[in-house]
Amino acid sequence: MASATTRDGLSLRSSPVKALFLRQDVMLLGVLVLMVVFFTAMNPRFFTTFALANILQDWAPVMLLAIAQTYVIITGGIDLSVGSTLGLSGVTCAMVMRSLNEGGTGTVATIVVGVVAALLTGMAVGLVNGLLITRARLAPFIATLATMGAGAGLTLVLTSGVQIAGGPTAVIRLGNTQYLNVFTLPLIIVFVVLAIAWVVLEATRFGRWTYAVGSNSFAARGVGIGVQAHLMKIYLLSGLLSGAAGVFLYFRLGSGSPTSGQGQELAAIAAAVIGGTSLFGGSGRMSGTVLGALITTSVLSGLILIGVAPNWQQVVIGGLIALAVGVQQVNLRTGKVAGHG
């Protein structure tokens, strides 16, 4: 018996395969492979464990911010404050650890308190964002733009524009000791956080509610979802992950830099949008965000290795964002959506 066919002549059996290859995250995987081939052909050092280790160290903080941005954008919002929150949290971590270390507090206690202080700082910014959006009814763009400026300014006030060092020497050891010549303990923790965030988004009620709020907030209210409470949780999560990104950079560098978060909000938004998360809300995949973050961070290493000025990274990322948004617009007009899963 002949197999049934669709209107375009493809068999129903082959349609799922076609749909798979048309998924944005699958296409991005192909783009990443082609990029690796290109940069390796231009400079073989790109395809080495040393280069991979450096790329992953750059990828980790961007990935934490991109996870936050994915959740936020799926709800139909945006968080422009993640970069300044990263910087403020990293500086807070550095200042607390320096103070405790100089006061003779034990290494373990110093590190634990410093990390907790950084995470609480991130959550405090997230709380302010959530209140501005859910209580003051400010648009997410305006609310997070305000906290972005305030956070960056406060970081400069606290540090006088200089790096904060003086923490326990164990910080550098923990942040830079490699396993298998690639992985560090903070990097492994980032992978664990990514796995948890992925499962929560794709397989829990919290994730389903996140998609529902972004798809149609009125309908979400109609089925009993507390939209304002959920948005508050989303922005608290964004602040928490931004604080974690600040901690990662502190452990990597051994100091808190007031400029460490500059431009990171663009990289995080780029990773999510390039990965297929719709700026219109309601759709996106964590798999796409992972690939988007890998692409945006690999570009910098690749450009440096082939002798191109790293400033071109921003140009490339800007072009990729424009292309990704253009694809989203076309898909919206043709009735295709990224979905989730």
mmCIF file of C-alpha atoms in Angstrom:
data_model
loop_
_atom_site.group_PDB
_atom_site.id
_atom_site.type_symbol
_atom_site.label_atom_id
_atom_site.label_comp_id
_atom_site.label_asym_id
_atom_site.label_seq_id
_atom_site.Cartn_x
_atom_site.Cartn_y
_atom_site.Cartn_z
ATOM 1 C CA MET A 1 0.000 0.000 0.000
ATOM 2 C CA ALA A 2 1.443 3.338 -1.009
ATOM 3 C CA SER A 3 2.221 5.734 1.791
ATOM 4 C CA ALA A 4 0.046 8.795 2.194
ATOM 5 C CA THR A 5 1.518 12.040 0.963
ATOM 6 C CA THR A 6 1.249 15.639 2.053
ATOM 7 C CA ARG A 7 0.265 18.490 -0.263
ATOM 8 C CA ASP A 8 3.888 19.243 -1.138
ATOM 9 C CA GLY A 9 4.442 15.648 -2.224
ATOM 10 C CA LEU A 10 6.453 14.552 0.798
ATOM 11 C CA SER A 11 5.429 11.377 2.524
ATOM 12 C CA LEU A 12 4.023 11.739 6.000
ATOM 13 C CA ARG A 13 6.776 9.425 7.151
ATOM 14 C CA SER A 14 9.432 11.897 5.958
ATOM 15 C CA SER A 15 7.699 15.030 7.236
ATOM 16 C CA PRO A 16 8.969 14.666 10.844
ATOM 17 C CA VAL A 17 12.515 14.382 9.475
ATOM 18 C CA LYS A 18 12.044 17.535 7.447
ATOM 19 C CA ALA A 19 10.599 19.305 10.475
ATOM 20 C CA LEU A 20 13.576 18.195 12.561
ATOM 21 C CA PHE A 21 16.093 19.688 10.142
ATOM 22 C CA LEU A 22 14.091 22.918 9.937
ATOM 23 C CA ARG A 23 14.247 23.394 13.714
ATOM 24 C CA GLN A 24 16.336 26.434 14.563
ATOM 25 C CA ASP A 25 18.442 24.612 17.141
ATOM 26 C CA VAL A 26 19.296 21.880 14.620
ATOM 27 C CA MET A 27 20.238 24.481 12.020
ATOM 28 C CA LEU A 28 22.355 26.247 14.634
ATOM 29 C CA LEU A 29 24.233 23.019 15.290
ATOM 30 C CA GLY A 30 25.078 22.942 11.596
ATOM 31 C CA VAL A 31 26.217 26.582 11.753
ATOM 32 C CA LEU A 32 28.432 25.789 14.756
ATOM 33 C CA VAL A 33 30.013 22.823 12.969
ATOM 34 C CA LEU A 34 30.686 24.937 9.865
ATOM 35 C CA MET A 35 32.176 27.676 12.039
ATOM 36 C CA VAL A 36 34.488 25.193 13.757
ATOM 37 C CA VAL A 37 35.584 23.823 10.364
ATOM 38 C CA PHE A 38 36.233 27.340 9.017
ATOM 39 C CA PHE A 39 38.252 28.587 11.977
ATOM 40 C CA THR A 40 40.190 25.300 12.206
ATOM 41 C CA ALA A 41 41.069 25.533 8.514
ATOM 42 C CA MET A 42 42.283 29.099 9.075
ATOM 43 C CA ASN A 43 44.188 28.173 12.235
ATOM 44 C CA PRO A 44 44.454 24.545 13.467
ATOM 45 C CA ARG A 45 44.943 25.759 17.053
ATOM 46 C CA PHE A 46 41.208 26.480 17.177
ATOM 47 C CA PHE A 47 40.489 22.734 17.302
ATOM 48 C CA THR A 48 42.498 21.930 20.448
ATOM 49 C CA THR A 49 41.617 21.183 24.060
ATOM 50 C CA PHE A 50 43.341 24.432 25.093
ATOM 51 C CA ALA A 51 41.099 26.483 22.811
ATOM 52 C CA LEU A 52 38.042 24.498 23.939
ATOM 53 C CA ALA A 53 38.866 25.183 27.587
ATOM 54 C CA ASN A 54 39.135 28.926 26.913
ATOM 55 C CA ILE A 55 35.884 28.968 24.939
ATOM 56 C CA LEU A 56 34.027 27.158 27.724
ATOM 57 C CA GLN A 57 35.399 29.575 30.324
ATOM 58 C CA ASP A 58 34.028 32.460 28.234
ATOM 59 C CA TRP A 59 30.804 30.540 27.557
ATOM 60 C CA ALA A 60 29.925 29.753 31.188
ATOM 61 C CA PRO A 61 29.001 33.253 32.495
ATOM 62 C CA VAL A 62 27.247 34.082 29.214
ATOM 63 C CA MET A 63 25.314 30.819 29.514
ATOM 64 C CA LEU A 64 24.130 31.649 33.022
ATOM 65 C CA LEU A 65 22.878 35.035 31.833
ATOM 66 C CA ALA A 66 21.382 33.453 28.719
ATOM 67 C CA ILE A 67 19.427 30.934 30.811
ATOM 68 C CA ALA A 68 17.971 33.867 32.733
ATOM 69 C CA GLN A 69 17.249 35.753 29.526
ATOM 70 C CA THR A 70 15.550 32.711 27.987
ATOM 71 C CA TYR A 71 13.072 32.456 30.849
ATOM 72 C CA VAL A 72 12.442 36.207 30.823
ATOM 73 C CA ILE A 73 12.005 36.531 27.055
ATOM 74 C CA ILE A 74 9.665 33.520 26.895
ATOM 75 C CA THR A 75 7.347 35.439 29.258
ATOM 76 C CA GLY A 76 7.397 38.324 26.783
ATOM 77 C CA GLY A 77 9.811 40.458 28.811
ATOM 78 C CA ILE A 78 13.452 41.496 28.667
ATOM 79 C CA ASP A 79 16.138 41.979 31.316
ATOM 80 C CA LEU A 80 18.720 44.593 30.399
ATOM 81 C CA SER A 81 20.173 44.603 33.918
ATOM 82 C CA VAL A 82 21.860 41.182 33.851
ATOM 83 C CA GLY A 83 25.275 42.590 32.896
ATOM 84 C CA SER A 84 25.370 45.272 35.595
ATOM 85 C CA THR A 85 23.981 42.758 38.099
ATOM 86 C CA LEU A 86 26.838 40.415 37.225
ATOM 87 C CA GLY A 87 29.346 43.216 37.892
ATOM 88 C CA LEU A 88 27.694 44.332 41.130
ATOM 89 C CA SER A 89 27.433 40.758 42.442
ATOM 90 C CA GLY A 90 31.036 39.968 41.550
ATOM 91 C CA VAL A 91 32.259 43.096 43.318
ATOM 92 C CA THR A 92 30.087 42.314 46.360
ATOM 93 C CA CYS A 93 31.568 38.820 46.481
ATOM 94 C CA ALA A 94 35.094 40.244 46.265
ATOM 95 C CA MET A 95 34.539 42.892 48.945
ATOM 96 C CA VAL A 96 32.944 40.464 51.404
ATOM 97 C CA MET A 97 35.679 37.867 50.911
ATOM 98 C CA ARG A 98 38.429 40.462 51.259
ATOM 99 C CA SER A 99 36.928 41.792 54.474
ATOM 100 C CA LEU A 100 36.484 38.335 55.994
ATOM 101 C CA ASN A 101 39.926 37.180 54.838
ATOM 102 C CA GLU A 102 41.635 40.216 56.352
ATOM 103 C CA GLY A 103 39.678 39.634 59.564
ATOM 104 C CA GLY A 104 41.056 36.114 59.900
ATOM 105 C CA THR A 105 37.888 34.187 59.086
ATOM 106 C CA GLY A 106 38.471 30.629 57.872
ATOM 107 C CA THR A 107 38.737 29.973 54.149
ATOM 108 C CA VAL A 108 35.617 27.823 53.833
ATOM 109 C CA ALA A 109 33.443 30.263 55.800
ATOM 110 C CA THR A 110 34.836 33.196 53.817
ATOM 111 C CA ILE A 111 34.036 31.588 50.480
ATOM 112 C CA VAL A 112 30.558 30.454 51.534
ATOM 113 C CA VAL A 113 29.573 33.870 52.918
ATOM 114 C CA GLY A 114 31.019 35.656 49.876
ATOM 115 C CA VAL A 115 29.112 33.455 47.440
ATOM 116 C CA VAL A 116 25.861 33.829 49.391
ATOM 117 C CA ALA A 117 26.320 37.615 49.502
ATOM 118 C CA ALA A 118 26.754 37.715 45.716
ATOM 119 C CA LEU A 119 23.677 35.570 45.084
ATOM 120 C CA LEU A 120 21.581 37.674 47.470
ATOM 121 C CA THR A 121 22.772 40.819 45.692
ATOM 122 C CA GLY A 122 21.617 39.391 42.385
ATOM 123 C CA MET A 123 18.264 38.420 43.857
ATOM 124 C CA ALA A 124 17.862 41.903 45.332
ATOM 125 C CA VAL A 125 18.189 43.417 41.870
ATOM 126 C CA GLY A 126 15.764 40.812 40.545
ATOM 127 C CA LEU A 127 13.309 41.712 43.299
ATOM 128 C CA VAL A 128 13.491 45.392 42.353
ATOM 129 C CA ASN A 129 12.914 44.505 38.696
ATOM 130 C CA GLY A 130 9.967 42.314 39.608
ATOM 131 C CA LEU A 131 8.361 44.993 41.782
ATOM 132 C CA LEU A 132 8.821 47.668 39.127
ATOM 133 C CA ILE A 133 7.189 45.441 36.534
ATOM 134 C CA THR A 134 4.406 43.833 38.560
ATOM 135 C CA ARG A 135 3.583 46.611 41.063
ATOM 136 C CA ALA A 136 4.638 49.851 39.404
ATOM 137 C CA ARG A 137 3.465 48.459 36.038
ATOM 138 C CA LEU A 138 6.575 49.628 34.199
ATOM 139 C CA ALA A 139 7.426 47.966 30.904
ATOM 140 C CA PRO A 140 10.235 45.407 31.396
ATOM 141 C CA PHE A 141 12.471 47.370 29.012
ATOM 142 C CA ILE A 142 12.135 50.567 31.070
ATOM 143 C CA ALA A 143 12.318 48.867 34.468
ATOM 144 C CA THR A 144 15.450 46.863 33.703
ATOM 145 C CA LEU A 145 17.067 49.776 31.858
ATOM 146 C CA ALA A 146 16.727 51.770 35.083
ATOM 147 C CA THR A 147 18.262 49.026 37.243
ATOM 148 C CA MET A 148 20.956 48.476 34.620
ATOM 149 C CA GLY A 149 22.117 52.084 35.005
ATOM 150 C CA ALA A 150 21.700 52.098 38.779
ATOM 151 C CA GLY A 151 23.589 48.825 39.187
ATOM 152 C CA ALA A 152 26.487 49.945 37.006
ATOM 153 C CA GLY A 153 26.690 53.261 38.856
ATOM 154 C CA LEU A 154 26.571 51.631 42.290
ATOM 155 C CA THR A 155 29.359 49.249 41.279
ATOM 156 C CA LEU A 156 31.602 52.183 40.357
ATOM 157 C CA VAL A 157 30.736 53.985 43.599
ATOM 158 C CA LEU A 158 31.615 50.933 45.711
ATOM 159 C CA THR A 159 34.910 50.245 43.941
ATOM 160 C CA SER A 160 35.978 53.753 42.865
ATOM 161 C CA GLY A 161 36.541 52.154 39.489
ATOM 162 C CA VAL A 162 39.297 49.758 40.595
ATOM 163 C CA GLN A 163 39.401 45.979 40.894
ATOM 164 C CA ILE A 164 38.782 44.402 44.292
ATOM 165 C CA ALA A 165 41.285 41.689 45.204
ATOM 166 C CA GLY A 166 42.557 40.339 48.527
ATOM 167 C CA GLY A 167 40.368 37.246 48.890
ATOM 168 C CA PRO A 168 41.563 33.753 49.872
ATOM 169 C CA THR A 169 44.185 32.244 47.577
ATOM 170 C CA ALA A 170 42.003 29.136 47.418
ATOM 171 C CA VAL A 171 39.616 31.080 45.158
ATOM 172 C CA ILE A 172 42.058 31.093 42.261
ATOM 173 C CA ARG A 173 42.903 27.436 42.848
ATOM 174 C CA LEU A 174 39.232 26.406 42.884
ATOM 175 C CA GLY A 175 38.412 28.543 39.876
ATOM 176 C CA ASN A 176 41.292 27.490 37.639
ATOM 177 C CA THR A 177 42.280 23.926 38.524
ATOM 178 C CA GLN A 178 41.455 21.913 35.404
ATOM 179 C CA TYR A 179 40.183 18.372 35.083
ATOM 180 C CA LEU A 180 40.820 16.543 31.793
ATOM 181 C CA ASN A 181 42.577 19.780 30.717
ATOM 182 C CA VAL A 182 39.180 21.386 30.048
ATOM 183 C CA PHE A 183 36.811 21.485 33.023
ATOM 184 C CA THR A 184 37.012 23.452 36.264
ATOM 185 C CA LEU A 185 34.811 23.091 39.341
ATOM 186 C CA PRO A 186 32.845 26.325 38.634
ATOM 187 C CA LEU A 187 32.346 25.194 35.026
ATOM 188 C CA ILE A 188 30.989 21.842 36.185
ATOM 189 C CA ILE A 189 28.570 23.685 38.480
ATOM 190 C CA VAL A 190 27.397 25.763 35.486
ATOM 191 C CA PHE A 191 26.632 22.544 33.602
ATOM 192 C CA VAL A 192 24.613 21.311 36.585
ATOM 193 C CA VAL A 193 22.683 24.591 36.750
ATOM 194 C CA LEU A 194 22.032 24.376 33.002
ATOM 195 C CA ALA A 195 20.705 20.830 33.322
ATOM 196 C CA ILE A 196 18.349 21.824 36.149
ATOM 197 C CA ALA A 197 17.102 24.928 34.297
ATOM 198 C CA TRP A 198 16.576 22.866 31.145
ATOM 199 C CA VAL A 199 14.500 20.228 32.933
ATOM 200 C CA VAL A 200 12.482 22.840 34.823
ATOM 201 C CA LEU A 201 11.648 24.711 31.610
ATOM 202 C CA GLU A 202 10.733 21.636 29.582
ATOM 203 C CA ALA A 203 9.226 19.211 32.071
ATOM 204 C CA THR A 204 7.669 21.023 35.031
ATOM 205 C CA ARG A 205 4.598 23.111 35.780
ATOM 206 C CA PHE A 206 6.840 26.145 36.313
ATOM 207 C CA GLY A 207 8.089 25.796 32.765
ATOM 208 C CA ARG A 208 4.601 25.307 31.331
ATOM 209 C CA TRP A 209 3.391 28.389 33.165
ATOM 210 C CA THR A 210 6.344 30.356 31.797
ATOM 211 C CA TYR A 211 5.326 29.519 28.230
ATOM 212 C CA ALA A 212 1.664 30.186 29.026
ATOM 213 C CA VAL A 213 2.356 33.659 30.427
ATOM 214 C CA GLY A 214 4.346 34.603 27.342
ATOM 215 C CA SER A 215 1.860 33.106 24.899
ATOM 216 C CA ASN A 216 -1.249 34.801 26.297
ATOM 217 C CA SER A 217 -1.241 36.366 29.758
ATOM 218 C CA PHE A 218 -5.001 36.903 29.709
ATOM 219 C CA ALA A 219 -5.667 33.250 28.967
ATOM 220 C CA ALA A 220 -3.094 32.281 31.614
ATOM 221 C CA ARG A 221 -5.031 34.268 34.209
ATOM 222 C CA GLY A 222 -8.216 32.614 33.017
ATOM 223 C CA VAL A 223 -6.916 29.147 33.845
ATOM 224 C CA GLY A 224 -5.777 30.205 37.311
ATOM 225 C CA ILE A 225 -2.109 31.088 36.797
ATOM 226 C CA GLY A 226 -0.949 33.925 39.037
ATOM 227 C CA VAL A 227 0.754 35.886 36.280
ATOM 228 C CA GLN A 228 2.187 38.672 38.457
ATOM 229 C CA ALA A 229 3.528 36.217 41.041
ATOM 230 C CA HIS A 230 5.078 34.107 38.288
ATOM 231 C CA LEU A 231 6.749 37.123 36.692
ATOM 232 C CA MET A 232 8.177 38.038 40.096
ATOM 233 C CA LYS A 233 9.711 34.572 40.351
ATOM 234 C CA ILE A 234 11.128 34.847 36.835
ATOM 235 C CA TYR A 235 12.928 38.123 37.572
ATOM 236 C CA LEU A 236 14.170 36.788 40.913
ATOM 237 C CA LEU A 237 15.577 33.811 39.002
ATOM 238 C CA SER A 238 17.209 36.160 36.506
ATOM 239 C CA GLY A 239 18.864 38.087 39.331
ATOM 240 C CA LEU A 240 20.015 34.879 41.020
ATOM 241 C CA LEU A 241 21.629 33.563 37.836
ATOM 242 C CA SER A 242 23.246 36.945 37.169
ATOM 243 C CA GLY A 243 24.704 36.817 40.669
ATOM 244 C CA ALA A 244 26.005 33.317 39.959
ATOM 245 C CA ALA A 245 27.673 34.609 36.791
ATOM 246 C CA GLY A 246 29.399 37.276 38.892
ATOM 247 C CA VAL A 247 30.651 34.579 41.264
ATOM 248 C CA PHE A 248 31.971 32.532 38.315
ATOM 249 C CA LEU A 249 34.025 35.463 37.016
ATOM 250 C CA TYR A 250 35.336 36.221 40.492
ATOM 251 C CA PHE A 251 36.566 32.648 40.901
ATOM 252 C CA ARG A 252 38.104 32.732 37.443
ATOM 253 C CA LEU A 253 39.927 36.056 37.878
ATOM 254 C CA GLY A 254 40.473 36.121 41.641
ATOM 255 C CA SER A 255 39.159 39.688 41.833
ATOM 256 C CA GLY A 256 35.986 41.664 41.315
ATOM 257 C CA SER A 257 36.061 44.060 38.385
ATOM 258 C CA PRO A 258 33.561 46.941 38.140
ATOM 259 C CA THR A 259 33.536 46.580 34.350
ATOM 260 C CA SER A 260 33.178 42.795 34.155
ATOM 261 C CA GLY A 261 29.499 42.960 33.225
ATOM 262 C CA GLN A 262 29.742 45.575 30.498
ATOM 263 C CA GLY A 263 28.098 44.343 27.301
ATOM 264 C CA GLN A 264 27.161 40.992 28.800
ATOM 265 C CA GLU A 265 23.447 41.748 28.497
ATOM 266 C CA LEU A 266 23.900 41.937 24.710
ATOM 267 C CA ALA A 267 25.707 38.595 24.653
ATOM 268 C CA ALA A 268 22.963 36.975 26.766
ATOM 269 C CA ILE A 269 20.118 38.369 24.667
ATOM 270 C CA ALA A 270 21.976 37.356 21.515
ATOM 271 C CA ALA A 271 22.417 33.773 22.745
ATOM 272 C CA ALA A 272 18.714 33.424 23.534
ATOM 273 C CA VAL A 273 17.417 35.133 20.371
ATOM 274 C CA ILE A 274 19.885 33.470 18.018
ATOM 275 C CA GLY A 275 18.881 30.204 19.686
ATOM 276 C CA GLY A 276 15.280 30.736 18.624
ATOM 277 C CA THR A 277 13.678 32.280 21.707
ATOM 278 C CA SER A 278 11.022 34.590 20.297
ATOM 279 C CA LEU A 279 11.119 38.236 21.314
ATOM 280 C CA PHE A 280 7.333 38.116 21.025
ATOM 281 C CA GLY A 281 7.191 35.634 23.923
ATOM 282 C CA GLY A 282 5.734 32.169 24.322
ATOM 283 C CA SER A 283 8.347 30.097 22.515
ATOM 284 C CA GLY A 284 11.959 29.046 22.782
ATOM 285 C CA ARG A 285 14.218 26.087 23.531
ATOM 286 C CA MET A 286 17.084 25.792 25.966
ATOM 287 C CA SER A 287 18.947 23.682 23.395
ATOM 288 C CA GLY A 288 18.920 26.649 21.031
ATOM 289 C CA THR A 289 20.154 28.982 23.764
ATOM 290 C CA VAL A 290 23.084 26.669 24.519
ATOM 291 C CA LEU A 291 24.096 26.674 20.858
ATOM 292 C CA GLY A 292 23.551 30.409 20.584
ATOM 293 C CA ALA A 293 25.871 31.007 23.539
ATOM 294 C CA LEU A 294 28.485 28.664 22.061
ATOM 295 C CA ILE A 295 28.354 30.457 18.724
ATOM 296 C CA THR A 296 28.650 33.955 20.190
ATOM 297 C CA THR A 297 31.551 33.020 22.478
ATOM 298 C CA SER A 298 33.364 30.911 19.878
ATOM 299 C CA VAL A 299 33.345 33.815 17.440
ATOM 300 C CA LEU A 300 35.679 35.858 19.655
ATOM 301 C CA SER A 301 38.255 33.063 20.017
ATOM 302 C CA GLY A 302 38.051 32.319 16.312
ATOM 303 C CA LEU A 303 38.548 35.945 15.296
ATOM 304 C CA ILE A 304 41.557 36.318 17.580
ATOM 305 C CA LEU A 305 43.185 33.141 16.256
ATOM 306 C CA ILE A 306 42.810 34.202 12.621
ATOM 307 C CA GLY A 307 44.172 37.670 13.346
ATOM 308 C CA VAL A 308 40.966 39.707 13.209
ATOM 309 C CA ALA A 309 40.431 42.464 15.777
ATOM 310 C CA PRO A 310 38.172 41.161 18.574
ATOM 311 C CA ASN A 311 36.053 44.322 18.294
ATOM 312 C CA TRP A 312 34.483 42.712 15.244
ATOM 313 C CA GLN A 313 32.787 40.270 17.624
ATOM 314 C CA GLN A 314 30.123 42.858 18.419
ATOM 315 C CA VAL A 315 29.544 43.450 14.725
ATOM 316 C CA VAL A 316 29.098 39.719 14.102
ATOM 317 C CA ILE A 317 26.782 39.318 17.097
ATOM 318 C CA GLY A 318 24.722 42.309 16.008
ATOM 319 C CA GLY A 319 24.377 40.811 12.536
ATOM 320 C CA LEU A 320 23.358 37.440 13.963
ATOM 321 C CA ILE A 321 20.705 39.080 16.160
ATOM 322 C CA ALA A 322 19.291 40.955 13.167
ATOM 323 C CA LEU A 323 19.244 37.740 11.132
ATOM 324 C CA ALA A 324 17.582 35.765 13.947
ATOM 325 C CA VAL A 325 14.892 38.400 14.481
ATOM 326 C CA GLY A 326 14.317 38.510 10.720
ATOM 327 C CA VAL A 327 13.775 34.746 10.679
ATOM 328 C CA GLN A 328 11.334 35.085 13.585
ATOM 329 C CA GLN A 329 9.379 37.730 11.683
ATOM 330 C CA VAL A 330 9.155 35.502 8.604
ATOM 331 C CA ASN A 331 8.072 32.530 10.706
ATOM 332 C CA LEU A 332 5.441 34.671 12.427
ATOM 333 C CA ARG A 333 3.988 35.776 9.096
ATOM 334 C CA THR A 334 3.958 32.245 7.730
ATOM 335 C CA GLY A 335 2.403 30.825 10.895
ATOM 336 C CA LYS A 336 5.483 28.902 12.057
ATOM 337 C CA VAL A 337 6.598 29.127 15.661
ATOM 338 C CA ALA A 338 9.631 27.763 17.447
ATOM 339 C CA GLY A 339 7.580 26.077 20.123
ATOM 340 C CA HIS A 340 9.343 24.232 22.865
ATOM 341 C CA GLY A 341 10.455 20.772 23.781
#
